[in-house]
Short mmCIF file of C-alpha atoms in Angstrom, two decimals:
data_model
loop_
_atom_site.label_atom_id
_atom_site.label_comp_id
_atom_site.label_asym_id
_atom_site.label_seq_id
_atom_site.Cartn_x
_atom_site.Cartn_y
_atom_site.Cartn_z
CA UNK A 1 -0.35 20.69 73.34
CA UNK A 2 1.99 17.60 73.87
CA UNK A 3 3.29 15.90 70.01
CA UNK A 4 2.95 12.24 69.73
CA UNK A 5 5.80 10.19 70.45
CA UNK A 6 7.12 6.84 68.66
CA UNK A 7 5.06 5.07 70.39
CA UNK A 8 1.81 7.26 69.37
CA UNK A 9 2.91 7.33 65.59
CA UNK A 10 3.04 3.33 65.60
CA UNK A 11 -0.63 3.66 66.90
CA UNK A 12 -1.57 5.95 63.93
CA UNK A 13 0.26 4.07 61.40
CA UNK A 14 -2.73 1.34 62.61
CA UNK A 15 -5.44 3.16 61.89
CA UNK A 16 -3.85 4.49 58.52
CA UNK A 17 -3.10 1.51 57.28
CA UNK A 18 -6.42 -0.15 58.88
CA UNK A 19 -8.42 2.67 56.89
CA UNK A 20 -8.36 1.24 53.29
CA UNK A 21 -7.15 3.94 52.00
CA UNK A 22 -4.62 3.07 48.62
CA UNK A 23 -1.22 4.14 48.16
CA UNK A 24 -2.25 6.01 45.51
CA UNK A 25 -4.47 8.49 47.66
CA UNK A 26 -1.78 8.75 50.28
CA UNK A 27 1.10 9.63 48.36
CA UNK A 28 -0.93 12.01 45.90
CA UNK A 29 -2.21 13.90 49.43
CA UNK A 30 0.99 13.93 50.64
CA UNK A 31 2.40 15.25 47.83
CA UNK A 32 -0.23 17.68 47.18
CA UNK A 33 0.45 19.05 51.05
CA UNK A 34 4.36 19.38 50.69
CA UNK A 35 4.53 20.80 46.83
CA UNK A 36 3.25 24.30 47.16
CA UNK A 37 6.38 25.07 49.27
CA UNK A 38 8.42 27.79 47.29
CA UNK A 39 11.70 28.29 49.44
CA UNK A 40 11.87 31.86 48.03
CA UNK A 41 9.68 33.32 50.38
CA UNK A 42 8.58 30.18 52.50
CA UNK A 43 5.02 29.96 51.43
CA UNK A 44 3.29 26.74 50.93
CA UNK A 45 4.07 23.33 51.90
CA UNK A 46 2.72 20.52 54.34
CA UNK A 47 3.18 23.23 57.55
CA UNK A 48 -1.28 24.64 58.53
CA UNK A 49 -2.36 21.68 56.40
CA UNK A 50 -3.94 24.99 53.94
CA UNK A 51 -4.63 21.53 51.61
CA UNK A 52 -7.82 21.20 53.50
CA UNK A 53 -8.85 24.88 53.06
CA UNK A 54 -10.05 26.78 50.34
CA UNK A 55 -8.83 27.38 47.60
CA UNK A 56 -6.11 24.43 47.63
CA UNK A 57 -8.97 21.92 47.96
CA UNK A 58 -10.71 23.08 44.72
CA UNK A 59 -7.98 22.73 42.57
CA UNK A 60 -8.34 20.74 39.77
CA UNK A 61 -4.53 19.57 39.99
CA UNK A 62 -5.08 17.84 43.27
CA UNK A 63 -8.39 16.41 42.20
CA UNK A 64 -11.11 17.55 44.85
CA UNK A 65 -13.34 14.78 44.73
CA UNK A 66 -10.66 12.34 45.76
CA UNK A 67 -8.74 14.60 47.77
CA UNK A 68 -12.19 15.16 49.78
CA UNK A 69 -12.54 11.32 50.39
CA UNK A 70 -9.10 11.08 51.78
CA UNK A 71 -9.24 13.76 53.62
CA UNK A 72 -13.01 12.95 55.35
CA UNK A 73 -10.99 9.55 56.39
CA UNK A 74 -7.70 11.06 57.54
CA UNK A 75 -10.03 13.39 59.67
CA UNK A 76 -11.96 10.09 61.17
CA UNK A 77 -8.67 9.18 62.57
CA UNK A 78 -7.55 12.15 64.21
CA UNK A 79 -10.96 13.18 65.79
CA UNK A 80 -10.68 9.41 67.39
CA UNK A 81 -7.11 9.57 68.72
CA UNK A 82 -7.55 13.19 70.21
CA UNK A 83 -11.09 12.22 71.82
CA UNK A 84 -9.30 9.24 73.52
CA UNK A 85 -6.33 11.14 74.67
CA UNK A 86 -6.35 12.37 78.46
CA UNK A 87 -3.14 13.52 78.17
CA UNK A 88 -3.63 16.32 76.40
CA UNK A 89 -1.99 14.84 73.35
CA UNK A 90 -3.11 15.70 69.86
CA UNK A 91 -2.34 15.22 66.26
CA UNK A 92 -2.81 17.34 63.95
CA UNK A 93 -4.31 17.32 60.48
CA UNK A 94 -0.96 18.43 59.03
CA UNK A 95 1.14 15.74 60.61
CA UNK A 96 -1.13 12.62 59.61
CA UNK A 97 -1.35 13.82 55.61
CA UNK A 98 2.98 13.54 55.91
CA UNK A 99 2.73 10.27 57.64
CA UNK A 100 -0.22 8.93 55.42
CA UNK A 101 2.29 9.50 53.10
CA UNK A 102 5.32 7.73 54.61
CA UNK A 103 2.89 4.57 55.37
CA UNK A 104 2.88 4.88 51.92
CA UNK A 105 6.21 4.96 50.66
CA UNK A 106 6.71 1.90 53.83
CA UNK A 107 4.05 -0.27 52.47
CA UNK A 108 5.39 0.10 48.53
CA UNK A 109 8.81 -0.88 49.86
CA UNK A 110 7.89 -3.58 51.42
CA UNK A 111 5.55 -5.15 48.44
CA UNK A 112 8.68 -4.46 46.35
CA UNK A 113 10.67 -6.66 49.10
CA UNK A 114 12.77 -4.15 50.65
CA UNK A 115 12.01 -3.34 54.59
CA UNK A 116 12.03 0.56 54.77
CA UNK A 117 11.68 3.14 58.14
CA UNK A 118 10.76 6.37 56.52
CA UNK A 119 11.14 8.94 59.93
CA UNK A 120 9.06 11.35 60.56
CA UNK A 121 8.96 14.62 62.95
CA UNK A 122 5.93 15.60 64.35
CA UNK A 123 4.59 19.45 64.86
CA UNK A 124 3.10 20.77 62.01
CA UNK A 125 0.10 22.65 63.20
CA UNK A 126 -3.70 23.81 61.36
CA UNK A 127 -4.59 26.60 59.61
CA UNK A 128 -7.73 27.96 59.74
CA UNK A 129 -9.90 30.03 56.79
CA UNK A 130 -9.62 32.66 59.27
CA UNK A 131 -6.02 32.26 58.76
CA UNK A 132 -5.94 31.84 54.96
CA UNK A 133 -6.27 34.56 52.64
CA UNK A 134 -7.69 32.77 49.44
CA UNK A 135 -6.61 35.22 46.76
CA UNK A 136 -2.97 35.38 47.65
CA UNK A 137 -2.89 31.50 48.11
CA UNK A 138 -4.38 31.44 44.48
CA UNK A 139 -0.79 32.50 43.49
CA UNK A 140 0.07 29.09 44.70
CA UNK A 141 -1.60 27.14 42.24
CA UNK A 142 0.39 25.04 40.24
CA UNK A 143 -0.02 25.45 35.95
CA UNK A 144 1.75 22.12 35.48
CA UNK A 145 2.82 19.40 38.00
CA UNK A 146 5.84 17.61 36.12
CA UNK A 147 5.61 15.01 39.01
CA UNK A 148 2.34 14.24 38.92
CA UNK A 149 1.80 14.48 34.99
CA UNK A 150 -0.55 17.24 35.27
CA UNK A 151 -0.30 19.12 31.88
CA UNK A 152 -3.00 21.76 32.87
CA UNK A 153 -2.79 24.87 30.08
CA UNK A 154 1.21 25.30 29.77
CA UNK A 155 2.88 24.32 26.25
CA UNK A 156 5.12 21.65 26.31
CA UNK A 157 8.05 23.75 26.79
CA UNK A 158 6.76 25.34 29.44
CA UNK A 159 5.85 21.75 30.92
CA UNK A 160 9.47 21.40 31.33
CA UNK A 161 10.74 24.41 32.03
CA UNK A 162 8.04 24.64 35.06
CA UNK A 163 9.01 21.44 36.73
CA UNK A 164 12.98 22.27 36.82
CA UNK A 165 11.69 25.33 38.34
CA UNK A 166 9.28 23.75 40.35
CA UNK A 167 12.18 21.64 42.26
CA UNK A 168 14.22 24.23 42.40
CA UNK A 169 11.64 26.16 44.60
CA UNK A 170 11.55 22.86 47.07
CA UNK A 171 15.07 22.72 47.01
CA UNK A 172 15.45 19.34 45.05
CA UNK A 173 18.41 18.43 43.96
CA UNK A 174 18.96 16.47 40.99
CA UNK A 175 19.26 13.02 41.94
CA UNK A 176 15.97 13.99 44.00
CA UNK A 177 14.12 15.33 41.67
CA UNK A 178 15.22 11.80 39.43
CA UNK A 179 13.91 8.97 41.72
CA UNK A 180 10.46 11.48 42.88
CA UNK A 181 9.40 11.47 39.36
CA UNK A 182 10.04 7.53 39.01
CA UNK A 183 8.61 6.68 42.34
CA UNK A 184 5.67 8.72 42.24
CA UNK A 185 5.19 7.17 38.59
CA UNK A 186 5.44 3.67 40.08
CA UNK A 187 2.84 4.54 43.22
CA UNK A 188 0.71 5.46 40.71
CA UNK A 189 0.39 8.97 41.74
CA UNK A 190 0.02 10.38 37.71
CA UNK A 191 -2.76 13.15 37.95
CA UNK A 192 -6.35 11.06 36.79
CA UNK A 193 -4.74 7.98 37.33
CA UNK A 194 -3.56 7.85 33.28
CA UNK A 195 -0.70 4.93 32.88
CA UNK A 196 1.61 7.70 30.68
CA UNK A 197 4.95 6.72 31.73
CA UNK A 198 4.62 4.48 34.48
CA UNK A 199 6.65 1.55 32.60
CA UNK A 200 5.81 -0.66 35.40
CA UNK A 201 3.34 -3.89 35.12
CA UNK A 202 3.13 -4.13 39.37
CA UNK A 203 1.69 -0.22 40.53
CA UNK A 204 1.73 0.49 43.84
CA UNK A 205 5.15 -1.07 44.63
CA UNK A 206 8.37 0.85 44.90
CA UNK A 207 10.98 -0.34 42.49
CA UNK A 208 12.95 0.90 39.71
CA UNK A 209 10.78 -0.26 37.32
CA UNK A 210 10.40 3.36 35.36
CA UNK A 211 14.17 3.38 35.16
CA UNK A 212 15.15 0.21 33.86
CA UNK A 213 12.52 0.58 30.81
CA UNK A 214 13.18 4.40 30.10
CA UNK A 215 16.28 3.87 29.71
CA UNK A 216 16.58 0.53 28.03
CA UNK A 217 18.50 1.12 24.60
CA UNK A 218 16.36 -1.40 22.75
CA UNK A 219 13.31 0.79 23.02
CA UNK A 220 13.33 4.05 20.36
CA UNK A 221 11.02 6.37 21.35
CA UNK A 222 8.95 8.52 19.03
CA UNK A 223 6.61 11.96 19.38
CA UNK A 224 2.92 10.57 19.40
CA UNK A 225 1.25 12.30 15.64
CA UNK A 226 -1.50 13.00 18.04
CA UNK A 227 -0.54 14.84 20.84
CA UNK A 228 2.96 16.90 20.66
CA UNK A 229 3.21 16.66 24.67
CA UNK A 230 3.36 12.92 24.05
CA UNK A 231 5.92 10.15 23.09
CA UNK A 232 5.92 6.49 22.28
CA UNK A 233 8.00 3.90 22.82
CA UNK A 234 8.51 1.00 20.51
#
């Protein structure tokens, strides 16, 4: 079917902004969709929108109840848009999930005083449950996710190793990994909405507050006596 163009993308962005979804919801959903990609075997990722299918929709790391709310909202936008087209043009859920993430970044940057336009290339398609081997896709489930501050069942040593390995599978450079961590912290993308490592008093704005506070030499860091995986800054 014909893909959405600039005019339709602008229209869909308007619907997304009017939906009431928060920056945190859109960012975490877009990340959950994209972050399963593995460059080693080209599996996972946003194409297919398998985030809305088993097993991914039920993974603890994806916060199923919150995810279901976002997906239902996006499905409503998709259904309304596709039903009103007379030229056969459609938008996929895979594209909508990514586009909502773009909207979140643009709006968060604007709140911080910066006009940013995130480029978008449509063309992702949606897979069905019949196309998805639940057992096979279960192998993509992360034990931890440092980008979302999700610990899972990993020990402290494995957390850092898995984060670097995850970044490598996503083909991220060191700077890209760094800005993603800092950006997702201030955008409220922590698993369970925890405040660990957020380091800003204005969450939801795309700022460099995370780095300013993390690298402040007047702050002394020490391991928490209650949890070996946590550090306190004083």
